[in-house]
Amino acid sequence: SDLFEYLVSLAEALSSRGEHELASEVEFASRFATGSASEFLHYALEALKKVNATVTALDNSTIAEISGVIAQIEDAFDAIGGA
């Protein structure tokens, strides 16, 4: 899925900038891509919110992109009745 690919890419970007703990959390969330949609979205949302709240090693456009993905996941949760 696009979200899975995004998470993998973000984890690589975080790792390359020395943010190994956050990279691990994002990579962990990506592992749920083959499970239930609500579980995957939950873990992805939690990981992205943590990245958004704590990371300083990413450029502004990437941080803005993360905020956009968070909003999309929240909209998807509303649509499926999750979280």
Short mmCIF file of N, CA and C in Angstrom, two decimals:
data_model
loop_
_atom_site.label_atom_id
_atom_site.label_comp_id
_atom_site.label_asym_id
_atom_site.label_seq_id
_atom_site.Cartn_x
_atom_site.Cartn_y
_atom_site.Cartn_z
N SER A 1 0.83 -1.19 0.00
CA SER A 1 0.00 0.00 0.00
C SER A 1 0.88 1.25 0.00
N ASP A 2 0.28 2.36 -0.33
CA ASP A 2 1.01 3.62 -0.32
C ASP A 2 1.49 3.98 1.08
N LEU A 3 0.64 3.73 2.08
CA LEU A 3 1.02 4.05 3.45
C LEU A 3 2.20 3.18 3.89
N PHE A 4 2.17 1.91 3.55
CA PHE A 4 3.28 1.02 3.88
C PHE A 4 4.58 1.55 3.27
N GLU A 5 4.54 1.87 2.00
CA GLU A 5 5.74 2.38 1.32
C GLU A 5 6.20 3.69 1.93
N TYR A 6 5.26 4.53 2.30
CA TYR A 6 5.60 5.80 2.94
C TYR A 6 6.31 5.57 4.27
N LEU A 7 5.78 4.65 5.07
CA LEU A 7 6.37 4.36 6.37
C LEU A 7 7.79 3.81 6.22
N VAL A 8 7.97 2.91 5.28
CA VAL A 8 9.31 2.34 5.05
C VAL A 8 10.29 3.44 4.64
N SER A 9 9.85 4.30 3.75
CA SER A 9 10.70 5.41 3.29
C SER A 9 11.02 6.37 4.43
N LEU A 10 10.02 6.68 5.25
CA LEU A 10 10.23 7.57 6.38
C LEU A 10 11.19 6.94 7.40
N ALA A 11 11.04 5.67 7.65
CA ALA A 11 11.93 4.99 8.58
C ALA A 11 13.37 5.07 8.10
N GLU A 12 13.58 4.89 6.81
CA GLU A 12 14.93 5.00 6.24
C GLU A 12 15.47 6.41 6.38
N ALA A 13 14.63 7.41 6.14
CA ALA A 13 15.05 8.81 6.26
C ALA A 13 15.42 9.14 7.71
N LEU A 14 14.62 8.66 8.64
CA LEU A 14 14.90 8.91 10.06
C LEU A 14 16.20 8.23 10.48
N SER A 15 16.37 7.01 10.06
CA SER A 15 17.57 6.26 10.42
C SER A 15 18.82 6.93 9.87
N SER A 16 18.73 7.41 8.64
CA SER A 16 19.90 8.05 8.02
C SER A 16 20.26 9.36 8.71
N ARG A 17 19.33 9.90 9.49
CA ARG A 17 19.58 11.15 10.21
C ARG A 17 19.85 10.90 11.70
N GLY A 18 20.08 9.63 12.04
CA GLY A 18 20.43 9.29 13.41
C GLY A 18 19.26 9.14 14.36
N GLU A 19 18.04 9.18 13.85
CA GLU A 19 16.84 9.05 14.68
C GLU A 19 16.41 7.58 14.71
N HIS A 20 17.27 6.75 15.29
CA HIS A 20 17.07 5.29 15.21
C HIS A 20 15.86 4.80 15.99
N GLU A 21 15.59 5.39 17.15
CA GLU A 21 14.44 4.95 17.94
C GLU A 21 13.13 5.25 17.21
N LEU A 22 13.03 6.45 16.66
CA LEU A 22 11.82 6.80 15.90
C LEU A 22 11.72 5.95 14.64
N ALA A 23 12.85 5.71 13.99
CA ALA A 23 12.85 4.88 12.79
C ALA A 23 12.33 3.49 13.11
N SER A 24 12.74 2.95 14.26
CA SER A 24 12.27 1.62 14.67
C SER A 24 10.77 1.61 14.90
N GLU A 25 10.25 2.66 15.50
CA GLU A 25 8.80 2.72 15.75
C GLU A 25 8.01 2.80 14.45
N VAL A 26 8.51 3.59 13.51
CA VAL A 26 7.83 3.69 12.21
C VAL A 26 7.91 2.36 11.47
N GLU A 27 9.07 1.73 11.51
CA GLU A 27 9.24 0.44 10.84
C GLU A 27 8.33 -0.61 11.48
N PHE A 28 8.23 -0.58 12.81
CA PHE A 28 7.33 -1.50 13.53
C PHE A 28 5.89 -1.32 13.05
N ALA A 29 5.45 -0.08 12.92
CA ALA A 29 4.09 0.19 12.45
C ALA A 29 3.87 -0.39 11.05
N SER A 30 4.89 -0.32 10.20
CA SER A 30 4.74 -0.81 8.83
C SER A 30 4.48 -2.31 8.78
N ARG A 31 4.90 -3.02 9.82
CA ARG A 31 4.71 -4.49 9.85
C ARG A 31 3.24 -4.89 9.95
N PHE A 32 2.39 -3.95 10.34
CA PHE A 32 0.97 -4.26 10.48
C PHE A 32 0.19 -4.09 9.18
N ALA A 33 0.89 -3.79 8.10
CA ALA A 33 0.22 -3.54 6.81
C ALA A 33 -0.58 -4.74 6.34
N THR A 34 -0.17 -5.94 6.72
CA THR A 34 -0.89 -7.13 6.25
C THR A 34 -1.99 -7.56 7.21
N GLY A 35 -2.14 -6.85 8.33
CA GLY A 35 -3.19 -7.18 9.30
C GLY A 35 -4.46 -6.42 9.01
N SER A 36 -5.23 -6.20 10.06
CA SER A 36 -6.48 -5.46 9.87
C SER A 36 -6.19 -3.99 9.58
N ALA A 37 -7.06 -3.40 8.81
CA ALA A 37 -6.86 -1.99 8.43
C ALA A 37 -6.83 -1.09 9.66
N SER A 38 -7.73 -1.31 10.60
CA SER A 38 -7.77 -0.42 11.76
C SER A 38 -6.52 -0.57 12.61
N GLU A 39 -6.01 -1.78 12.75
CA GLU A 39 -4.78 -1.99 13.52
C GLU A 39 -3.59 -1.30 12.85
N PHE A 40 -3.48 -1.48 11.54
CA PHE A 40 -2.40 -0.84 10.79
C PHE A 40 -2.48 0.68 10.92
N LEU A 41 -3.67 1.23 10.73
CA LEU A 41 -3.83 2.67 10.83
C LEU A 41 -3.52 3.17 12.24
N HIS A 42 -3.91 2.40 13.24
CA HIS A 42 -3.63 2.79 14.62
C HIS A 42 -2.12 2.90 14.86
N TYR A 43 -1.38 1.86 14.51
CA TYR A 43 0.06 1.88 14.74
C TYR A 43 0.76 2.94 13.89
N ALA A 44 0.31 3.10 12.66
CA ALA A 44 0.89 4.13 11.79
C ALA A 44 0.64 5.51 12.37
N LEU A 45 -0.58 5.74 12.82
CA LEU A 45 -0.94 7.05 13.38
C LEU A 45 -0.12 7.36 14.63
N GLU A 46 0.00 6.39 15.52
CA GLU A 46 0.77 6.61 16.74
C GLU A 46 2.23 6.91 16.42
N ALA A 47 2.82 6.16 15.51
CA ALA A 47 4.22 6.38 15.16
C ALA A 47 4.42 7.74 14.50
N LEU A 48 3.53 8.11 13.59
CA LEU A 48 3.67 9.40 12.90
C LEU A 48 3.47 10.57 13.84
N LYS A 49 2.53 10.43 14.77
CA LYS A 49 2.33 11.51 15.75
C LYS A 49 3.58 11.68 16.62
N LYS A 50 4.20 10.58 16.99
CA LYS A 50 5.41 10.67 17.80
C LYS A 50 6.53 11.33 17.00
N VAL A 51 6.68 10.95 15.75
CA VAL A 51 7.70 11.57 14.89
C VAL A 51 7.41 13.07 14.79
N ASN A 52 6.17 13.40 14.50
CA ASN A 52 5.78 14.80 14.32
C ASN A 52 6.05 15.63 15.57
N ALA A 53 5.87 15.05 16.74
CA ALA A 53 6.02 15.78 17.99
C ALA A 53 7.47 15.91 18.45
N THR A 54 8.35 15.02 17.98
CA THR A 54 9.69 14.99 18.57
C THR A 54 10.83 15.21 17.60
N VAL A 55 10.64 14.94 16.34
CA VAL A 55 11.79 14.95 15.43
C VAL A 55 12.17 16.37 15.03
N THR A 56 13.45 16.60 14.97
CA THR A 56 13.96 17.89 14.48
C THR A 56 14.90 17.69 13.30
N ALA A 57 15.16 16.43 12.96
CA ALA A 57 16.16 16.13 11.93
C ALA A 57 15.60 16.13 10.51
N LEU A 58 14.31 16.40 10.36
CA LEU A 58 13.71 16.40 9.03
C LEU A 58 13.43 17.82 8.57
N ASP A 59 13.41 18.01 7.26
CA ASP A 59 13.13 19.34 6.73
C ASP A 59 11.64 19.68 6.85
N ASN A 60 11.34 20.95 6.72
CA ASN A 60 9.97 21.43 6.92
C ASN A 60 8.97 20.78 5.98
N SER A 61 9.36 20.52 4.74
CA SER A 61 8.41 19.92 3.80
C SER A 61 8.07 18.49 4.22
N THR A 62 9.03 17.76 4.76
CA THR A 62 8.76 16.40 5.23
C THR A 62 7.87 16.44 6.45
N ILE A 63 8.12 17.37 7.36
CA ILE A 63 7.28 17.50 8.55
C ILE A 63 5.85 17.87 8.15
N ALA A 64 5.70 18.75 7.19
CA ALA A 64 4.37 19.10 6.69
C ALA A 64 3.68 17.90 6.05
N GLU A 65 4.46 17.10 5.34
CA GLU A 65 3.92 15.89 4.71
C GLU A 65 3.42 14.91 5.77
N ILE A 66 4.19 14.75 6.84
CA ILE A 66 3.78 13.86 7.93
C ILE A 66 2.45 14.34 8.51
N SER A 67 2.31 15.65 8.72
CA SER A 67 1.05 16.19 9.24
C SER A 67 -0.11 15.86 8.30
N GLY A 68 0.14 15.94 7.00
CA GLY A 68 -0.90 15.61 6.03
C GLY A 68 -1.29 14.14 6.08
N VAL A 69 -0.32 13.27 6.24
CA VAL A 69 -0.60 11.84 6.33
C VAL A 69 -1.39 11.54 7.61
N ILE A 70 -1.02 12.19 8.71
CA ILE A 70 -1.77 12.02 9.96
C ILE A 70 -3.24 12.39 9.75
N ALA A 71 -3.48 13.51 9.09
CA ALA A 71 -4.86 13.95 8.82
C ALA A 71 -5.60 12.92 7.96
N GLN A 72 -4.92 12.36 6.97
CA GLN A 72 -5.55 11.35 6.11
C GLN A 72 -5.91 10.09 6.90
N ILE A 73 -5.01 9.68 7.79
CA ILE A 73 -5.29 8.50 8.61
C ILE A 73 -6.47 8.77 9.54
N GLU A 74 -6.49 9.94 10.14
CA GLU A 74 -7.62 10.28 11.03
C GLU A 74 -8.94 10.28 10.26
N ASP A 75 -8.90 10.77 9.03
CA ASP A 75 -10.11 10.73 8.18
C ASP A 75 -10.51 9.29 7.88
N ALA A 76 -9.51 8.44 7.61
CA ALA A 76 -9.80 7.03 7.32
C ALA A 76 -10.40 6.34 8.55
N PHE A 77 -9.88 6.66 9.72
CA PHE A 77 -10.44 6.11 10.96
C PHE A 77 -11.90 6.52 11.12
N ASP A 78 -12.19 7.77 10.85
CA ASP A 78 -13.58 8.24 10.93
C ASP A 78 -14.46 7.44 9.98
N ALA A 79 -13.93 7.15 8.79
CA ALA A 79 -14.71 6.45 7.77
C ALA A 79 -14.98 5.00 8.16
N ILE A 80 -14.03 4.36 8.88
CA ILE A 80 -14.24 2.95 9.24
C ILE A 80 -14.70 2.78 10.67
N GLY A 81 -14.85 3.89 11.39
CA GLY A 81 -15.34 3.81 12.76
C GLY A 81 -14.30 3.35 13.75
N GLY A 82 -13.02 3.56 13.43
CA GLY A 82 -11.95 3.17 14.34
C GLY A 82 -11.67 4.26 15.35
N ALA A 83 -10.64 4.01 16.15
CA ALA A 83 -10.13 4.92 17.19
C ALA A 83 -11.17 5.95 17.57
#
